[in-house]
PDB file of C-alpha atoms in Angstrom:
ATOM      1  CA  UNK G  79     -15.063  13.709  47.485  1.00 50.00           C
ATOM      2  CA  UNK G  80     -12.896  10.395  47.561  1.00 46.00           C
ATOM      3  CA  UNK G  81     -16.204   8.204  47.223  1.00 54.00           C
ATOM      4  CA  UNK G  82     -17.594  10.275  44.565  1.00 55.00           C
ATOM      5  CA  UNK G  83     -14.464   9.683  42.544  1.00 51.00           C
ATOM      6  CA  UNK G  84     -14.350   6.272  43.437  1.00 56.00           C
ATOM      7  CA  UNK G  85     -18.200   5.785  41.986  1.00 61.00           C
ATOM      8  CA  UNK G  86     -17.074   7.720  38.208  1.00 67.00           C
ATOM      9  CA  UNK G  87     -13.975   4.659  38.309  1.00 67.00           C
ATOM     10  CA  UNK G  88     -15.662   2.093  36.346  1.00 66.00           C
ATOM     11  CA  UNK G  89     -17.138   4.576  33.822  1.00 70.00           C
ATOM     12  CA  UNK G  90     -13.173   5.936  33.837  1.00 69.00           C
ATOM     13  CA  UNK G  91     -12.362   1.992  33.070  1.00 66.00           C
ATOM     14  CA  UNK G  92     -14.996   1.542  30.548  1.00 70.00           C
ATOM     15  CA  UNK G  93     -13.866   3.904  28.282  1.00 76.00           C
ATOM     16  CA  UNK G  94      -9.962   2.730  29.000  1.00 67.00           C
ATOM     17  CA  UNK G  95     -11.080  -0.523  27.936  1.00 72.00           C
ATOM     18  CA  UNK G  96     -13.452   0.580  25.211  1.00 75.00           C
ATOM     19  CA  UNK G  97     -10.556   2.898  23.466  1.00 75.00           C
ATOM     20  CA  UNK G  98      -7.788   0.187  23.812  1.00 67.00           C
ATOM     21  CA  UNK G  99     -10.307  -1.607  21.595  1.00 70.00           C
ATOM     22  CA  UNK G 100     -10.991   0.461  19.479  1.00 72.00           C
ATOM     23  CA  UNK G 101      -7.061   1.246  18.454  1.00 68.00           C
ATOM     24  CA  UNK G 102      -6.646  -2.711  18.206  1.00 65.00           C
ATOM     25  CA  UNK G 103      -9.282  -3.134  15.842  1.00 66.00           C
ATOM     26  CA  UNK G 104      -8.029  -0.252  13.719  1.00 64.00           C
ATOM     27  CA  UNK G 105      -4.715  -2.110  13.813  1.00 61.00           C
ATOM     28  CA  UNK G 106      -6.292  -5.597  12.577  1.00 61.00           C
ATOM     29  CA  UNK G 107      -7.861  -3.461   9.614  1.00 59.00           C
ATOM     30  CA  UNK G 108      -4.802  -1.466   8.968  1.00 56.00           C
ATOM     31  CA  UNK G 109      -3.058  -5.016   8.451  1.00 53.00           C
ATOM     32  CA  UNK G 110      -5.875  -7.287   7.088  1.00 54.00           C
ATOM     33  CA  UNK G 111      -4.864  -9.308   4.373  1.00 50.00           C
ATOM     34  CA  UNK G 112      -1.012  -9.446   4.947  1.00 51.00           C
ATOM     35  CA  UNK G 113       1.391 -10.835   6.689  1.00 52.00           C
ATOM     36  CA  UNK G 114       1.311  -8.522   9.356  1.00 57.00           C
ATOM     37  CA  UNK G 115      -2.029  -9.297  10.289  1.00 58.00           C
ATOM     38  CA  UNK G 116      -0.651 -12.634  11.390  1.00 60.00           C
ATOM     39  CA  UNK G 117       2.379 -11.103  13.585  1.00 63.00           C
ATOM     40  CA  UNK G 118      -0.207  -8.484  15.117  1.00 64.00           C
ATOM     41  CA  UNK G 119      -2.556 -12.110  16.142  1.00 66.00           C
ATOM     42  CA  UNK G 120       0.845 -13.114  17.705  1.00 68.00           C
ATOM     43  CA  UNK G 121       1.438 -10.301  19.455  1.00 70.00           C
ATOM     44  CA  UNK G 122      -2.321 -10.224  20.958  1.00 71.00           C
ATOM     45  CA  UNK G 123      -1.653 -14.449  22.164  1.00 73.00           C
ATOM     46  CA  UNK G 124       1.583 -12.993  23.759  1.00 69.00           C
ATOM     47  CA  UNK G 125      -0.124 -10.113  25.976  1.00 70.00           C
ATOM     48  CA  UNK G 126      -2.914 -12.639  26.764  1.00 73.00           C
ATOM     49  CA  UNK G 127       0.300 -14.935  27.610  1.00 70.00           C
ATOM     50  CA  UNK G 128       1.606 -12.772  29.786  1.00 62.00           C
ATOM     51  CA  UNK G 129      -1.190 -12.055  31.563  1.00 69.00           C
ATOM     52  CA  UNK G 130      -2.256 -15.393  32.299  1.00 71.00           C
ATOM     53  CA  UNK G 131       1.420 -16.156  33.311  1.00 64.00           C
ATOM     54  CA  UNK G 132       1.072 -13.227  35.632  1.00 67.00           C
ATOM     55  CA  UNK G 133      -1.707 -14.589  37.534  1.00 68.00           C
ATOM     56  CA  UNK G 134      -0.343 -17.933  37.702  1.00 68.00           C
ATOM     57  CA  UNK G 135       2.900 -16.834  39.441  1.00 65.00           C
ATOM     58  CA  UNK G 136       5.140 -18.152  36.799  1.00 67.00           C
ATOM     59  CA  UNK G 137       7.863 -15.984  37.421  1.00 69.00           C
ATOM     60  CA  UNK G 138      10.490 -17.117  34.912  1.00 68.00           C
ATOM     61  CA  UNK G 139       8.428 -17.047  31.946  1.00 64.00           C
ATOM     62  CA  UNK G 140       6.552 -13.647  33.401  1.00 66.00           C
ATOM     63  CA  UNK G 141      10.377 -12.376  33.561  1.00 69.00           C
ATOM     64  CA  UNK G 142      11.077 -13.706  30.172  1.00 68.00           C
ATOM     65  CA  UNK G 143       7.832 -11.779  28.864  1.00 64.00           C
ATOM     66  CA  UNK G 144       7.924  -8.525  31.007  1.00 68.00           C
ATOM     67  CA  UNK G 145      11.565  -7.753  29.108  1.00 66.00           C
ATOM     68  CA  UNK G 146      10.027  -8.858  25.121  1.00 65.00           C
ATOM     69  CA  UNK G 147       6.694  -6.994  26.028  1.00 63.00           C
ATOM     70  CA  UNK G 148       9.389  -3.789  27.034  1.00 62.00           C
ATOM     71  CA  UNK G 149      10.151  -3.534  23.468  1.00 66.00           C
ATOM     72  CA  UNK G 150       6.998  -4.204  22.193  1.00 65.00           C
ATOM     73  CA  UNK G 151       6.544  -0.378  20.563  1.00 63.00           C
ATOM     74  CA  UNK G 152      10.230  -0.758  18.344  1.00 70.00           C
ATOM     75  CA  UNK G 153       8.359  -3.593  17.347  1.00 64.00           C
ATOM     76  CA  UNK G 154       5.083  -2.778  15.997  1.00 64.00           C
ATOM     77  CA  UNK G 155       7.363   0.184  14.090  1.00 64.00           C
ATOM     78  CA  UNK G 156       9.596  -2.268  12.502  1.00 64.00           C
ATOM     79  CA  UNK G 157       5.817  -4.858  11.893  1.00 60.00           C
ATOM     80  CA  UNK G 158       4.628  -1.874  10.128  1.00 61.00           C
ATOM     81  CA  UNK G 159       7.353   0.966   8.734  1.00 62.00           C
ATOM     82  CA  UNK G 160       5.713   0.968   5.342  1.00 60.00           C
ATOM     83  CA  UNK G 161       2.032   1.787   6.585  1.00 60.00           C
ATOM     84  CA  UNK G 162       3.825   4.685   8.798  1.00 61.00           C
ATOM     85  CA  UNK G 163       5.231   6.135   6.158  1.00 61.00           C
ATOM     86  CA  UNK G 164       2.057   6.254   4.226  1.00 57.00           C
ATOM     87  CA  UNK G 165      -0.001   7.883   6.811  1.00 58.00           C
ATOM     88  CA  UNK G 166       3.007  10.576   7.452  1.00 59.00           C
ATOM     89  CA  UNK G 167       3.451  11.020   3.800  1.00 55.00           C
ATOM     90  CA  UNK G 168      -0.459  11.253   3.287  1.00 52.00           C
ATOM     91  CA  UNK G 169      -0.473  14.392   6.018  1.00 52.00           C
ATOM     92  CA  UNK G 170       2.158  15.921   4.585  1.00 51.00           C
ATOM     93  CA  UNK G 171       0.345  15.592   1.239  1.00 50.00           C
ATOM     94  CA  UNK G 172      -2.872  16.647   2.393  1.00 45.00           C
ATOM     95  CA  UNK G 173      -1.358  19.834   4.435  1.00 44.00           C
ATOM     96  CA  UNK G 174       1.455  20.661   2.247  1.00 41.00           C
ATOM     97  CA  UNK G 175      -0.031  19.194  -1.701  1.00 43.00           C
ATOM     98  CA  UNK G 176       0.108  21.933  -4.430  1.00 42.00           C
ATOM     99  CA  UNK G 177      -2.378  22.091  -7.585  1.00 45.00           C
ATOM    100  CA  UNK G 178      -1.119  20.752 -11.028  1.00 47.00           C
ATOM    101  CA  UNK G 179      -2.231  21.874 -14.221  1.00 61.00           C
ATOM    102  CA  UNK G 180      -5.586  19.447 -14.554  1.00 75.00           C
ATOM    103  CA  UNK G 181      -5.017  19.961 -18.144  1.00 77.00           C
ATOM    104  CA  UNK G 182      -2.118  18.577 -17.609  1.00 80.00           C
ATOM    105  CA  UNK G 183      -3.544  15.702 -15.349  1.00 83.00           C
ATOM    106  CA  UNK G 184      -5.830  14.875 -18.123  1.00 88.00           C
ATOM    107  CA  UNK G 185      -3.924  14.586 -20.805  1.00 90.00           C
ATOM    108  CA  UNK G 186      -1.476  11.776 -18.767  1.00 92.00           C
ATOM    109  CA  UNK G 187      -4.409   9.965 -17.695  1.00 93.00           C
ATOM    110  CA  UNK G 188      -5.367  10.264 -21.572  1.00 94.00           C
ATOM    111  CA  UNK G 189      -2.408   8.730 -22.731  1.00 95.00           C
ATOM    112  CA  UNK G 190      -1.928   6.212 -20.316  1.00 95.00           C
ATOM    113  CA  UNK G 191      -5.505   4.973 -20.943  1.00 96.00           C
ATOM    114  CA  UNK G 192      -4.720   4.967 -24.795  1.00 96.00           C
ATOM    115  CA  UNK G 193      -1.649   2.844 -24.228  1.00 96.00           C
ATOM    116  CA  UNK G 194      -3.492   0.259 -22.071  1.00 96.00           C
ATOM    117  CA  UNK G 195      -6.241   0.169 -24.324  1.00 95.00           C
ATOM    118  CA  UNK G 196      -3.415  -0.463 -27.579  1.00 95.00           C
ATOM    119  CA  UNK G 197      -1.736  -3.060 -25.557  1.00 95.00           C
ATOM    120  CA  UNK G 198      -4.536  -4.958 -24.406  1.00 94.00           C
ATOM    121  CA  UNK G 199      -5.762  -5.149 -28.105  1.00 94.00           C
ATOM    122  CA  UNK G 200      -2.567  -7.059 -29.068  1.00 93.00           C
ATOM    123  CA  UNK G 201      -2.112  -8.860 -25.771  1.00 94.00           C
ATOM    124  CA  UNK G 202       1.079  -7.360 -24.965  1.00 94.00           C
ATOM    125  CA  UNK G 203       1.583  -7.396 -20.921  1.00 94.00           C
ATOM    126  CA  UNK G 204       2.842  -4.009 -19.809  1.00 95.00           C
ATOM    127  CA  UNK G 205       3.477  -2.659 -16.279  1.00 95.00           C
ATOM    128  CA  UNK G 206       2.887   1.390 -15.828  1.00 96.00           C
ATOM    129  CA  UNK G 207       3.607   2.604 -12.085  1.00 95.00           C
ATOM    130  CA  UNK G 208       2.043   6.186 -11.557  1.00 94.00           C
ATOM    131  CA  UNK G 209       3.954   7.647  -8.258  1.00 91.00           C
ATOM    132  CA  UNK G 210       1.987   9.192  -6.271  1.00 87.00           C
ATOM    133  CA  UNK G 211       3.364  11.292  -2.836  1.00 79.00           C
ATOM    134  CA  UNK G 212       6.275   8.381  -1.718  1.00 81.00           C
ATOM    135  CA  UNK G 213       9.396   8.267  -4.268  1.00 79.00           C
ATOM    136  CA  UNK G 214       9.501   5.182  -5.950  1.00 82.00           C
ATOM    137  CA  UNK G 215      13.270   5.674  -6.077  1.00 80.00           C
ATOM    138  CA  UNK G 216      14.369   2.845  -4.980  1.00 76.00           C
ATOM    139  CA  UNK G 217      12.651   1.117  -7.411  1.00 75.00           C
ATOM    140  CA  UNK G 218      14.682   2.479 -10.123  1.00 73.00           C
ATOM    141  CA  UNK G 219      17.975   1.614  -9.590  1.00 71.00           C
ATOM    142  CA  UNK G 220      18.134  -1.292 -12.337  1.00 77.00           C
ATOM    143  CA  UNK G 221      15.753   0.254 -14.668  1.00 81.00           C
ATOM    144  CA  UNK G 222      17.193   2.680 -17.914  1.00 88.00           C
ATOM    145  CA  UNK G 223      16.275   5.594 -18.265  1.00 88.00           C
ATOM    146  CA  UNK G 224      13.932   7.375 -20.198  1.00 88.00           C
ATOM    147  CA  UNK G 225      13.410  11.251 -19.120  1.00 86.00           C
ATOM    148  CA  UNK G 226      10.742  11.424 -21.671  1.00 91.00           C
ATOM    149  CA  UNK G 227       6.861  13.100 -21.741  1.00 92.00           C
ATOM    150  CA  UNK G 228       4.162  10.270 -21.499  1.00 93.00           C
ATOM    151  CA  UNK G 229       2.946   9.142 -24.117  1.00 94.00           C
ATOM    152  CA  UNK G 230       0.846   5.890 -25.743  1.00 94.00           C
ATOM    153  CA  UNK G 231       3.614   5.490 -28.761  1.00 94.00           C
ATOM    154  CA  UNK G 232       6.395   5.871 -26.519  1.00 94.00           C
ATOM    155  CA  UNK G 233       5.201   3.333 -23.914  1.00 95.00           C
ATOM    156  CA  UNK G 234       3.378   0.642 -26.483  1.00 94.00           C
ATOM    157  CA  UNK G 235       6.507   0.943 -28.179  1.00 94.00           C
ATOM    158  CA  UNK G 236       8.799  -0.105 -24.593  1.00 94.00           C
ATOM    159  CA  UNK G 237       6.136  -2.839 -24.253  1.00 94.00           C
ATOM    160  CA  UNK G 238       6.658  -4.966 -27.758  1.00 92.00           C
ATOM    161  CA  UNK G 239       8.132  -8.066 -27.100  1.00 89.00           C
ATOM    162  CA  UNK G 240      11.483  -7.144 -29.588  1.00 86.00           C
ATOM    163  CA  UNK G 241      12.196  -4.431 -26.888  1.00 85.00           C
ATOM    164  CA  UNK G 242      15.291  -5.172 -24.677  1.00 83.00           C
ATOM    165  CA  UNK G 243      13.564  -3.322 -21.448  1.00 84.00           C
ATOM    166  CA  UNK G 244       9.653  -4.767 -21.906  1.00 85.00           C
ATOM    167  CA  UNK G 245       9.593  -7.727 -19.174  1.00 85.00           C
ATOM    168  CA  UNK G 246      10.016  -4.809 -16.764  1.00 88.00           C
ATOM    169  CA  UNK G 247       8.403  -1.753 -15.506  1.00 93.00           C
ATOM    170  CA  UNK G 248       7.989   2.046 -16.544  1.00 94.00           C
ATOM    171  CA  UNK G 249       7.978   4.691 -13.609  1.00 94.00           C
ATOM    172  CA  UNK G 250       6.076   7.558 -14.136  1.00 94.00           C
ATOM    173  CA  UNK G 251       6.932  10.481 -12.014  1.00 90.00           C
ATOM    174  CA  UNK G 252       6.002  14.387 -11.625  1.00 86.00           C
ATOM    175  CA  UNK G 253       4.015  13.386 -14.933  1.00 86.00           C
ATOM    176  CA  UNK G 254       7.180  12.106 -17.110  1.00 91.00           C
ATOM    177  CA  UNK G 255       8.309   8.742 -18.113  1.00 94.00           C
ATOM    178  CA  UNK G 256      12.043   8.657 -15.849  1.00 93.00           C
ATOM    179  CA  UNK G 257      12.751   4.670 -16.132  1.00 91.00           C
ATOM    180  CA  UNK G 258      11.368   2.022 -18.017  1.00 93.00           C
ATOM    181  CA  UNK G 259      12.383  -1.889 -17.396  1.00 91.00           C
ATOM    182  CA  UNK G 260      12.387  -1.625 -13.558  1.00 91.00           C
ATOM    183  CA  UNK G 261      11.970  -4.583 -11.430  1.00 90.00           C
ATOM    184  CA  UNK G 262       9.185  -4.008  -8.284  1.00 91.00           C
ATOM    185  CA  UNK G 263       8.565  -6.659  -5.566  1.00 89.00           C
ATOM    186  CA  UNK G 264       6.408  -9.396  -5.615  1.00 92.00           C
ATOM    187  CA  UNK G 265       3.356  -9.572  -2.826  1.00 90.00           C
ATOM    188  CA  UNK G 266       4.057 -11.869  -0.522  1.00 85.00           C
ATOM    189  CA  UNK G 267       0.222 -11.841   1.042  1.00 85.00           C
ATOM    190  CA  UNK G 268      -1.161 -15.600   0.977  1.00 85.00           C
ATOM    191  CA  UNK G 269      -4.540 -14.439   0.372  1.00 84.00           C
ATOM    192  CA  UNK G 270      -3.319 -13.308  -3.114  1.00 86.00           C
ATOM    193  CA  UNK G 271      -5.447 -15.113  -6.078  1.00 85.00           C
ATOM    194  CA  UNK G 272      -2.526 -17.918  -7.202  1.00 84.00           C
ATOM    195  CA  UNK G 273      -4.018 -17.493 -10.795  1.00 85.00           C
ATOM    196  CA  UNK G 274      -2.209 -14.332 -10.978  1.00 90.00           C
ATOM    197  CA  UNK G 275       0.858 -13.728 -12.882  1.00 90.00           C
ATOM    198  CA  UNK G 276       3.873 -12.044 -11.938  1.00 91.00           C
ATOM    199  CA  UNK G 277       3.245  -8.830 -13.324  1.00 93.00           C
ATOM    200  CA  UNK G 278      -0.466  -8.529 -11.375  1.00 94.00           C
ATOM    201  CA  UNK G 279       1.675 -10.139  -8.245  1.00 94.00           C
ATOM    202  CA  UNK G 280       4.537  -7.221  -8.794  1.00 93.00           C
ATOM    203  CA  UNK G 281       1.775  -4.533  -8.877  1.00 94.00           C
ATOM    204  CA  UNK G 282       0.272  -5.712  -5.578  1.00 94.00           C
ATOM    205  CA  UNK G 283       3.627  -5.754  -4.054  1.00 92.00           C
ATOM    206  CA  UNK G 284       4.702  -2.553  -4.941  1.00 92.00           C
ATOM    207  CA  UNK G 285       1.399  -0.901  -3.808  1.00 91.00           C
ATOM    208  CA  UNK G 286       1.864  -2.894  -0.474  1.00 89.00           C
ATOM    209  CA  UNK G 287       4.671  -0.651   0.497  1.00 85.00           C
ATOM    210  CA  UNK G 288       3.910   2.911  -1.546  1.00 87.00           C
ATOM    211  CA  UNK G 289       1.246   4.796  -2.434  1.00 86.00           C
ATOM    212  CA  UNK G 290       1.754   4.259  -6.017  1.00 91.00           C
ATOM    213  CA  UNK G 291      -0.903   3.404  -8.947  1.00 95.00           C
ATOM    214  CA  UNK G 292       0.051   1.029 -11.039  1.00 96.00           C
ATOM    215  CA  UNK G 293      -1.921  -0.033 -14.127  1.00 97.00           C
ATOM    216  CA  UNK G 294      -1.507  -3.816 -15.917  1.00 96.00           C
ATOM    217  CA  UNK G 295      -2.465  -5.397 -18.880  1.00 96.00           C
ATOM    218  CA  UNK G 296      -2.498  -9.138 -18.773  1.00 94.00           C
ATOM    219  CA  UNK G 297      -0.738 -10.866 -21.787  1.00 92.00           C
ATOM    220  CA  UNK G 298      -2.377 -14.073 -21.568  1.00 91.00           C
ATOM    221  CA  UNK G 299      -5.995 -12.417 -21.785  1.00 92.00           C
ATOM    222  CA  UNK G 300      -5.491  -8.880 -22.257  1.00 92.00           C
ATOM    223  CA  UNK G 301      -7.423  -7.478 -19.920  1.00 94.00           C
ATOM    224  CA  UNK G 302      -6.808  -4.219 -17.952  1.00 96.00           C
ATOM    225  CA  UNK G 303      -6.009  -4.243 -14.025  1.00 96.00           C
ATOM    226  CA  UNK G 304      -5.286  -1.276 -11.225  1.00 96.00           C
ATOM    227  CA  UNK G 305      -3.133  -1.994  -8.312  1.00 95.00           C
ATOM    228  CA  UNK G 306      -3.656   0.233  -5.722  1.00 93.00           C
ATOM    229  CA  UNK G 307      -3.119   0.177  -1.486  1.00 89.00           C
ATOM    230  CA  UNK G 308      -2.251  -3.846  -2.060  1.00 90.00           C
ATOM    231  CA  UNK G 309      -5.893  -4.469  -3.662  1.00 91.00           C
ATOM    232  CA  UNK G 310      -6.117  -4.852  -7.231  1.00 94.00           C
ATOM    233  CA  UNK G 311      -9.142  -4.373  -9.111  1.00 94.00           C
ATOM    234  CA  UNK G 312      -9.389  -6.556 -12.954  1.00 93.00           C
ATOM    235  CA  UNK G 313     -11.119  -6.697 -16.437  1.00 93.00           C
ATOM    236  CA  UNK G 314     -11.553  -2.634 -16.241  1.00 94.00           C
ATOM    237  CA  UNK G 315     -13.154  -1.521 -19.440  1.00 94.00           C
ATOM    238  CA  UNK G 316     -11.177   1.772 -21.011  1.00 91.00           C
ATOM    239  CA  UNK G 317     -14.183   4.321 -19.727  1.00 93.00           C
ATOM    240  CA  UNK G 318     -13.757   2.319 -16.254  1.00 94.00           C
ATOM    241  CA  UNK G 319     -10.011   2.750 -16.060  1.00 95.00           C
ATOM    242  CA  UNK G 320     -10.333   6.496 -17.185  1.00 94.00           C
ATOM    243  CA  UNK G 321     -12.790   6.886 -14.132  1.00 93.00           C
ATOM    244  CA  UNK G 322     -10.721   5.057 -11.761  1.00 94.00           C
ATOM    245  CA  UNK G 323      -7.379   7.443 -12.642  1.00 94.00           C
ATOM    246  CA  UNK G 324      -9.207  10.005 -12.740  1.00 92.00           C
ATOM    247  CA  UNK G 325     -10.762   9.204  -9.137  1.00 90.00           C
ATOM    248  CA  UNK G 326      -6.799   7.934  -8.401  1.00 90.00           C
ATOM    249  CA  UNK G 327      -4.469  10.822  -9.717  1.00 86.00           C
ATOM    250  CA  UNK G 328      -6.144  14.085  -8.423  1.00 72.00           C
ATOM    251  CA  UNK G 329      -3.724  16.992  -9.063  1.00 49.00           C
ATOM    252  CA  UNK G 330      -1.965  17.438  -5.916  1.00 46.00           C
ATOM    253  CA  UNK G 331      -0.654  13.378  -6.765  1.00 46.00           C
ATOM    254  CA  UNK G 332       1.229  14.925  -9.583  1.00 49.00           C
ATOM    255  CA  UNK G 333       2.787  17.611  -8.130  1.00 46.00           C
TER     256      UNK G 333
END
């Protein structure tokens, strides 16, 4: 009985080595392209560290290591809180999400394509944030308030350069305008084009951390952009950007 068990070990090792590598190369994708990626390469030299030290017979350093590597797990939560809360918040969506109005849904992604299209036209930059399932709360604590229904006059007219509140953001939530002039954070990925301008740069940021769509319009070219998951996609023609909400903002989003 013993040797029989003893001859299934390896195939028993295998697939403990073939699922620990697995779960660290969802990691590297889950982080590609931010900073993260780099602390998660870190933390890879470190284990390989610490086994090599272990070997060796090292037994300061392996000391030294053995107590960092015990809090390796608080860690990895700290290295990636915002991509934790996205996954919990996209179960709870995907469980829990109720159906909006699609009329309603429409019309929103109407107007908002209508206001892009207007301000692109004149070249006047604008920044429209669409949240999704995480509140963008936070976000809003220097911005004014609006409270208003969405609307291409209403935002073309925050946008115009005259307007005291058009250098920042507008927030729309549960499909109304709540805050207008808002100030979102910047990405701080390396990887990021350094021909983009703030606003693009803001829009990356903020979907870096949330789940949030965020639509700009360039004011040097006018030209249309979508931020979404920390990727941006540019020069979307109105019919494109229709698709791409459309494809972005199913109901449940809304709701």
């Amino acid at each position: 009985m013993l040797s029989s068990l003893h001859n299934w070990q390896w195939l028993v090792d295998l697939l403990d080595i073939l699922l620990l590598a697995f779960v660290i190369y969802r990691l590297m994708l889950l982080v590609k392209g931010s900073m993260a990626a780099w602390v998660m390469f870190g933390l890879i030299v470190l284990l390989a560290c610490h086994g090599l030290f272990r070997l060796t017979g090292f037994q300061t350093v392996n000391w030294l290591l053995d107590n960092l590597l015990g809090s390796i797990v608080l860690v990895l939560v700290i290295i990636f809180q915002h991509d934790i809360r996205r996954a919990l918040v996209a179960l709870s969506r995907s469980r829990y999400g109720k159906e909006r109005d699609s009329e309603a849904t429409a019309a929103l992604i109407e107007e908002l394509v209508m206001a892009a299209e207007g301000l692109a036209g004149k070249k006047i930059g604008a920044l429209m944030v669409v949240e999704r399932g995480m509140s963008l709360d936070t976000y809003m604590a220097v911005g004014t308030e609006i409270d208003a229904k969405v609307t291409s006059e209403i935002i073309s007219s925050i946008f115009l350069p005259y307007s005291p509140i058009h250098d920042g953001a507008v927030i729309i939530q549960h499909g109304k305008l709540t805050r207008a002039g808002c100030f979102l954070p910047l990405t701080q990925n390396p990887d990021v084009n350094k021909a983009l301008g703030t606003r693009h740069r803001a829009a990356i940021g903020l979907t870096e951390i949330a789940d949030a769509v965020v639509i700009v319009v360039s004011e040097e070219t006018g030209r249309i952009s979508v931020a979404v998951g920390g990727k941006i996609t540019r020069d979307l023609e109105s019919e494109t950007l229709r698709k791409v909400l459309n494809r972005l903002l199913e109901t449940r989003w809304l709701t």
